[in-house]
Amino acid sequence: MNTSLWSMAGNLLLGLIKAIAGLFGHSFALIADAIESLTDTLSSFLVYLGLRYSSKPADENHPYGHGRAESLITFVVVGFLILSAALIAFQSIHHIRTPHQAPASFTLLVLLGVMLFKEGLFRWVQKRGLETHSSSLKADAWHHRSDALTSAAAFLGISISVLSGGLYAAADDWAALFASGLILYNAYHIFRPALSEVMDEQVHQDMIDQIRLLSIQVEGVVDTEKCHIRKTGMSYLIDLHAMVDGGLAVREGHQIAHRLKDHLQHSIPQISDVLVHIEPIDH
């Protein structure tokens, strides 16, 4: 949540700087970049709210916790990205068809600083997203990367416009149009993992392999059969079939299941719950 707040503050500050520089420097590509930053500010705020809600403990009405709220927030964030891309594309086409003044050269310095800052912010938020297994933080990180890419596109367009002496003034607007395409691409990049979580898609093979190896370390577990994983927020729910000696008493099988659950949760802290089904085998 602290990461999300810092991300929001960074987006707001850069959005205002780019908007002011774009207005005074006659650069729509920079203004388009500012629009994306300001929508990122709103999306970062939504991420913060989603993280607060999804971190609430399980209750009677939500026995599996509130983690899915994080995926739903990610969908809203993607919606804002698509909306900002459409707005930028519409305005870019309008400016391409309307003759206008070439951008000022000082806008290049603003964009250079923005690119460096945004790429650094992307790496930091992405690292925090990987550490916490938060899909919404990862989505927020890709917002920063998309902002860095749109700034790079704007830098190229403004450079062409400035170096040509205004002969290709519309290069600035073509850069903004290209940036809207990059935003849409990143929107899909963010949307796909969140959809995977909501649909309980089995994309956790590395964790499944780790669970199988850990399970046979528990006394009484001969092998494992089915292993299904569901990600909810920043935690994982496991359904596991453990194979044990069919001659054991019910109480012994029950004790093995508890030892197995405790061992898995201790070894992989992100696991919030394990449902163990005991599968008897005959030797």
CSV table of C-alpha atoms in Angstrom, one decimal:
chain,number,residue,atom,x,y,z
A,1,MET,CA,0.0,0.0,0.0
A,2,ASN,CA,2.9,2.4,0.7
A,3,THR,CA,4.3,1.5,-2.7
A,4,SER,CA,1.0,2.4,-4.3
A,5,LEU,CA,0.9,5.7,-2.5
A,6,TRP,CA,4.4,6.7,-3.7
A,7,SER,CA,3.4,5.6,-7.2
A,8,MET,CA,0.3,7.8,-7.1
A,9,ALA,CA,2.4,10.8,-5.9
A,10,GLY,CA,5.0,10.3,-8.7
A,11,ASN,CA,2.3,10.0,-11.3
A,12,LEU,CA,0.6,13.2,-10.2
A,13,LEU,CA,3.8,15.2,-10.0
A,14,LEU,CA,5.0,14.1,-13.5
A,15,GLY,CA,1.5,14.6,-15.0
A,16,LEU,CA,1.4,18.2,-13.9
A,17,ILE,CA,5.0,18.9,-15.1
A,18,LYS,CA,4.2,17.4,-18.5
A,19,ALA,CA,0.9,19.2,-18.9
A,20,ILE,CA,2.5,22.6,-18.1
A,21,ALA,CA,5.5,21.9,-20.4
A,22,GLY,CA,3.2,20.7,-23.2
A,23,LEU,CA,1.0,23.7,-23.0
A,24,PHE,CA,3.8,26.2,-23.0
A,25,GLY,CA,5.9,24.1,-25.5
A,26,HIS,CA,3.1,23.6,-28.0
A,27,SER,CA,3.5,19.8,-27.9
A,28,PHE,CA,0.4,17.6,-28.0
A,29,ALA,CA,2.5,14.5,-27.6
A,30,LEU,CA,3.6,15.9,-24.2
A,31,ILE,CA,0.0,16.8,-23.3
A,32,ALA,CA,-1.1,13.2,-24.3
A,33,ASP,CA,1.7,11.9,-22.1
A,34,ALA,CA,0.4,14.1,-19.3
A,35,ILE,CA,-3.1,12.7,-19.8
A,36,GLU,CA,-1.8,9.2,-19.4
A,37,SER,CA,0.1,10.1,-16.3
A,38,LEU,CA,-3.0,11.7,-14.7
A,39,THR,CA,-5.1,8.6,-15.5
A,40,ASP,CA,-2.3,6.5,-14.0
A,41,THR,CA,-2.7,8.6,-10.8
A,42,LEU,CA,-6.4,7.7,-10.6
A,43,SER,CA,-5.6,4.0,-11.4
A,44,SER,CA,-2.9,4.0,-8.6
A,45,PHE,CA,-5.5,5.3,-6.2
A,46,LEU,CA,-7.8,2.5,-7.2
A,47,VAL,CA,-4.9,0.0,-6.7
A,48,TYR,CA,-4.4,1.4,-3.2
A,49,LEU,CA,-8.1,1.0,-2.4
A,50,GLY,CA,-8.1,-2.5,-3.9
A,51,LEU,CA,-5.1,-3.5,-1.8
A,52,ARG,CA,-6.7,-2.2,1.4
A,53,TYR,CA,-9.9,-4.1,0.7
A,54,SER,CA,-8.2,-7.4,-0.5
A,55,SER,CA,-6.0,-7.5,2.6
A,56,LYS,CA,-9.1,-7.8,4.9
A,57,PRO,CA,-9.2,-11.2,6.7
A,58,ALA,CA,-11.7,-13.9,5.8
A,59,ASP,CA,-15.2,-13.6,7.4
A,60,GLU,CA,-18.4,-15.5,7.5
A,61,ASN,CA,-19.6,-14.1,4.1
A,62,HIS,CA,-16.1,-14.4,2.5
A,63,PRO,CA,-14.5,-17.6,3.8
A,64,TYR,CA,-11.8,-17.4,1.2
A,65,GLY,CA,-10.9,-13.8,2.0
A,66,HIS,CA,-11.3,-10.7,-0.1
A,67,GLY,CA,-8.3,-11.2,-2.4
A,68,ARG,CA,-10.3,-11.3,-5.7
A,69,ALA,CA,-11.1,-7.6,-5.2
A,70,GLU,CA,-7.5,-7.0,-6.4
A,71,SER,CA,-8.2,-8.6,-9.8
A,72,LEU,CA,-11.4,-6.6,-10.2
A,73,ILE,CA,-9.6,-3.4,-9.5
A,74,THR,CA,-7.0,-4.4,-12.2
A,75,PHE,CA,-9.9,-4.7,-14.7
A,76,VAL,CA,-11.0,-1.1,-13.8
A,77,VAL,CA,-7.4,0.1,-14.3
A,78,VAL,CA,-7.3,-1.5,-17.7
A,79,GLY,CA,-10.5,0.3,-18.6
A,80,PHE,CA,-8.9,3.6,-17.7
A,81,LEU,CA,-5.9,2.7,-19.9
A,82,ILE,CA,-8.2,2.0,-22.9
A,83,LEU,CA,-10.1,5.2,-22.3
A,84,SER,CA,-7.0,7.3,-22.2
A,85,ALA,CA,-5.6,5.6,-25.3
A,86,ALA,CA,-8.8,6.3,-27.2
A,87,LEU,CA,-8.8,10.0,-26.1
A,88,ILE,CA,-5.2,10.4,-27.2
A,89,ALA,CA,-5.8,8.7,-30.5
A,90,PHE,CA,-8.8,11.0,-31.2
A,91,GLN,CA,-6.9,14.2,-30.4
A,92,SER,CA,-3.8,13.1,-32.3
A,93,ILE,CA,-5.8,12.5,-35.5
A,94,HIS,CA,-7.5,15.9,-35.1
A,95,HIS,CA,-4.1,17.7,-34.6
A,96,ILE,CA,-2.6,15.8,-37.6
A,97,ARG,CA,-5.3,17.2,-39.8
A,98,THR,CA,-5.0,20.7,-38.4
A,99,PRO,CA,-1.8,22.8,-39.1
A,100,HIS,CA,-0.2,24.0,-35.9
A,101,GLN,CA,3.0,25.4,-34.5
A,102,ALA,CA,6.1,23.1,-34.0
A,103,PRO,CA,6.9,22.1,-30.4
A,104,ALA,CA,9.5,24.0,-28.4
A,105,SER,CA,12.9,22.4,-28.1
A,106,PHE,CA,13.0,22.6,-24.2
A,107,THR,CA,10.2,19.9,-24.1
A,108,LEU,CA,12.9,17.4,-25.1
A,109,LEU,CA,14.7,18.0,-21.8
A,110,VAL,CA,11.4,17.5,-19.9
A,111,LEU,CA,10.8,14.2,-21.7
A,112,LEU,CA,14.3,12.9,-21.1
A,113,GLY,CA,13.9,13.5,-17.3
A,114,VAL,CA,10.5,11.9,-17.4
A,115,MET,CA,11.7,8.7,-19.2
A,116,LEU,CA,14.5,8.1,-16.7
A,117,PHE,CA,12.3,8.7,-13.7
A,118,LYS,CA,9.4,6.5,-15.0
A,119,GLU,CA,11.7,3.6,-15.9
A,120,GLY,CA,13.2,3.8,-12.4
A,121,LEU,CA,9.6,3.9,-10.9
A,122,PHE,CA,8.6,0.9,-13.1
A,123,ARG,CA,11.5,-1.2,-11.8
A,124,TRP,CA,10.8,-0.4,-8.2
A,125,VAL,CA,7.1,-1.0,-8.3
A,126,GLN,CA,7.6,-4.2,-10.4
A,127,LYS,CA,10.0,-5.5,-7.8
A,128,ARG,CA,7.5,-4.8,-5.0
A,129,GLY,CA,4.8,-6.5,-7.0
A,130,LEU,CA,6.9,-9.6,-7.5
A,131,GLU,CA,7.8,-9.7,-3.8
A,132,THR,CA,4.2,-9.4,-2.6
A,133,HIS,CA,2.7,-11.5,-5.5
A,134,SER,CA,0.3,-8.5,-6.2
A,135,SER,CA,-1.3,-8.5,-9.7
A,136,SER,CA,-2.5,-4.9,-9.2
A,137,LEU,CA,0.9,-3.6,-8.2
A,138,LYS,CA,2.4,-5.4,-11.3
A,139,ALA,CA,-0.3,-3.6,-13.3
A,140,ASP,CA,0.6,-0.3,-11.8
A,141,ALA,CA,4.3,-1.0,-12.6
A,142,TRP,CA,3.4,-1.5,-16.3
A,143,HIS,CA,1.6,1.8,-16.2
A,144,HIS,CA,5.0,3.4,-15.4
A,145,ARG,CA,6.6,1.4,-18.2
A,146,SER,CA,3.9,2.5,-20.7
A,147,ASP,CA,4.4,6.1,-19.6
A,148,ALA,CA,8.1,5.7,-20.2
A,149,LEU,CA,7.4,4.3,-23.7
A,150,THR,CA,4.9,7.1,-24.6
A,151,SER,CA,7.5,9.6,-23.4
A,152,ALA,CA,10.1,7.9,-25.7
A,153,ALA,CA,7.7,8.1,-28.6
A,154,ALA,CA,7.0,11.8,-27.9
A,155,PHE,CA,10.7,12.5,-27.6
A,156,LEU,CA,11.3,11.0,-31.1
A,157,GLY,CA,8.3,12.9,-32.6
A,158,ILE,CA,9.3,16.2,-31.1
A,159,SER,CA,13.0,15.7,-32.2
A,160,ILE,CA,11.9,15.2,-35.8
A,161,SER,CA,9.7,18.2,-35.6
A,162,VAL,CA,12.4,20.5,-34.1
A,163,LEU,CA,15.3,19.3,-36.3
A,164,SER,CA,13.2,19.8,-39.4
A,165,GLY,CA,12.5,23.4,-38.5
A,166,GLY,CA,8.8,22.8,-38.2
A,167,LEU,CA,8.6,21.2,-41.7
A,168,TYR,CA,7.3,18.0,-40.1
A,169,ALA,CA,5.4,19.6,-37.2
A,170,ALA,CA,2.9,16.8,-37.3
A,171,ALA,CA,5.6,14.2,-36.3
A,172,ASP,CA,4.8,15.2,-32.7
A,173,ASP,CA,1.1,14.2,-33.2
A,174,TRP,CA,2.1,11.0,-35.0
A,175,ALA,CA,4.2,10.1,-32.0
A,176,ALA,CA,1.2,10.7,-29.7
A,177,LEU,CA,-0.9,8.4,-32.0
A,178,PHE,CA,1.8,5.7,-31.8
A,179,ALA,CA,1.8,6.1,-28.0
A,180,SER,CA,-1.9,5.3,-27.8
A,181,GLY,CA,-1.2,2.0,-29.5
A,182,LEU,CA,1.5,1.3,-26.9
A,183,ILE,CA,-1.0,2.0,-24.2
A,184,LEU,CA,-3.5,-0.5,-25.6
A,185,TYR,CA,-0.8,-3.1,-25.9
A,186,ASN,CA,0.2,-2.6,-22.2
A,187,ALA,CA,-3.5,-2.7,-21.3
A,188,TYR,CA,-3.7,-6.2,-22.7
A,189,HIS,CA,-0.5,-7.1,-21.0
A,190,ILE,CA,-2.1,-6.1,-17.6
A,191,PHE,CA,-5.5,-7.6,-18.4
A,192,ARG,CA,-4.4,-11.2,-19.2
A,193,PRO,CA,-2.9,-12.2,-15.8
A,194,ALA,CA,-5.9,-10.7,-13.9
A,195,LEU,CA,-8.3,-12.7,-16.1
A,196,SER,CA,-6.2,-15.8,-15.5
A,197,GLU,CA,-6.7,-15.3,-11.7
A,198,VAL,CA,-10.4,-14.8,-11.9
A,199,MET,CA,-10.9,-17.8,-14.1
A,200,ASP,CA,-8.6,-20.0,-11.9
A,201,GLU,CA,-6.4,-20.8,-14.8
A,202,GLN,CA,-3.7,-23.4,-13.9
A,203,VAL,CA,-0.5,-21.4,-14.6
A,204,HIS,CA,1.4,-22.2,-11.5
A,205,GLN,CA,3.4,-25.3,-12.6
A,206,ASP,CA,6.6,-24.2,-10.7
A,207,MET,CA,4.7,-23.9,-7.4
A,208,ILE,CA,3.0,-27.3,-8.1
A,209,ASP,CA,6.4,-28.9,-8.6
A,210,GLN,CA,7.6,-27.3,-5.4
A,211,ILE,CA,4.5,-28.5,-3.4
A,212,ARG,CA,5.0,-32.1,-4.6
A,213,LEU,CA,8.6,-32.1,-3.5
A,214,LEU,CA,7.8,-30.6,-0.1
A,215,SER,CA,4.9,-33.1,0.4
A,216,ILE,CA,6.9,-36.2,0.2
A,217,GLN,CA,9.2,-34.8,3.0
A,218,VAL,CA,6.3,-35.2,5.4
A,219,GLU,CA,6.3,-38.5,7.3
A,220,GLY,CA,3.5,-40.8,6.0
A,221,VAL,CA,3.0,-39.1,2.6
A,222,VAL,CA,4.0,-41.6,-0.1
A,223,ASP,CA,3.2,-39.4,-3.1
A,224,THR,CA,0.8,-36.8,-4.4
A,225,GLU,CA,-1.9,-37.0,-7.0
A,226,LYS,CA,-4.0,-34.0,-7.9
A,227,CYS,CA,-2.7,-30.5,-7.1
A,228,HIS,CA,-4.8,-27.5,-8.0
A,229,ILE,CA,-3.8,-23.9,-7.1
A,230,ARG,CA,-6.0,-20.8,-7.0
A,231,LYS,CA,-4.5,-17.3,-6.6
A,232,THR,CA,-6.7,-14.8,-4.6
A,233,GLY,CA,-5.1,-11.4,-4.1
A,234,MET,CA,-1.6,-11.9,-2.9
A,235,SER,CA,-2.1,-15.4,-1.5
A,236,TYR,CA,-2.7,-19.0,-2.8
A,237,LEU,CA,-5.3,-21.6,-2.0
A,238,ILE,CA,-4.2,-25.2,-2.5
A,239,ASP,CA,-6.3,-28.4,-3.2
A,240,LEU,CA,-4.0,-31.4,-2.8
A,241,HIS,CA,-4.5,-35.2,-2.9
A,242,ALA,CA,-2.0,-36.9,-0.7
A,243,MET,CA,-1.3,-40.7,-1.1
A,244,VAL,CA,-0.8,-42.6,2.1
A,245,ASP,CA,-0.8,-46.3,3.2
A,246,GLY,CA,-4.3,-47.6,2.9
A,247,GLY,CA,-3.9,-49.6,6.1
A,248,LEU,CA,-3.7,-46.6,8.3
A,249,ALA,CA,-6.4,-45.7,10.8
A,250,VAL,CA,-8.6,-42.6,10.0
A,251,ARG,CA,-7.0,-40.7,12.9
A,252,GLU,CA,-3.5,-41.3,11.5
A,253,GLY,CA,-4.5,-40.1,8.1
A,254,HIS,CA,-6.0,-37.0,9.7
A,255,GLN,CA,-2.8,-36.3,11.5
A,256,ILE,CA,-0.7,-36.7,8.4
A,257,ALA,CA,-3.0,-34.2,6.6
A,258,HIS,CA,-2.5,-31.6,9.3
A,259,ARG,CA,1.3,-32.1,9.3
A,260,LEU,CA,1.3,-31.8,5.5
A,261,LYS,CA,-0.7,-28.5,5.6
A,262,ASP,CA,1.5,-27.0,8.3
A,263,HIS,CA,4.7,-28.0,6.4
A,264,LEU,CA,3.5,-26.4,3.2
A,265,GLN,CA,2.4,-23.2,4.8
A,266,HIS,CA,5.6,-22.9,6.7
A,267,SER,CA,7.7,-23.5,3.6
A,268,ILE,CA,5.7,-21.3,1.3
A,269,PRO,CA,4.3,-18.3,3.4
A,270,GLN,CA,2.1,-17.1,0.5
A,271,ILE,CA,-0.1,-20.1,0.9
A,272,SER,CA,-3.1,-19.1,3.0
A,273,ASP,CA,-4.9,-22.4,3.1
A,274,VAL,CA,-4.4,-26.1,2.0
A,275,LEU,CA,-7.3,-28.5,1.6
A,276,VAL,CA,-5.8,-32.0,1.8
A,277,HIS,CA,-7.6,-35.1,0.5
A,278,ILE,CA,-6.2,-38.4,1.7
A,279,GLU,CA,-5.9,-41.0,-1.0
A,280,PRO,CA,-5.3,-44.5,0.3
A,281,ILE,CA,-3.0,-46.8,-1.7
A,282,ASP,CA,-2.3,-50.6,-1.2
A,283,HIS,CA,1.2,-51.9,-1.2
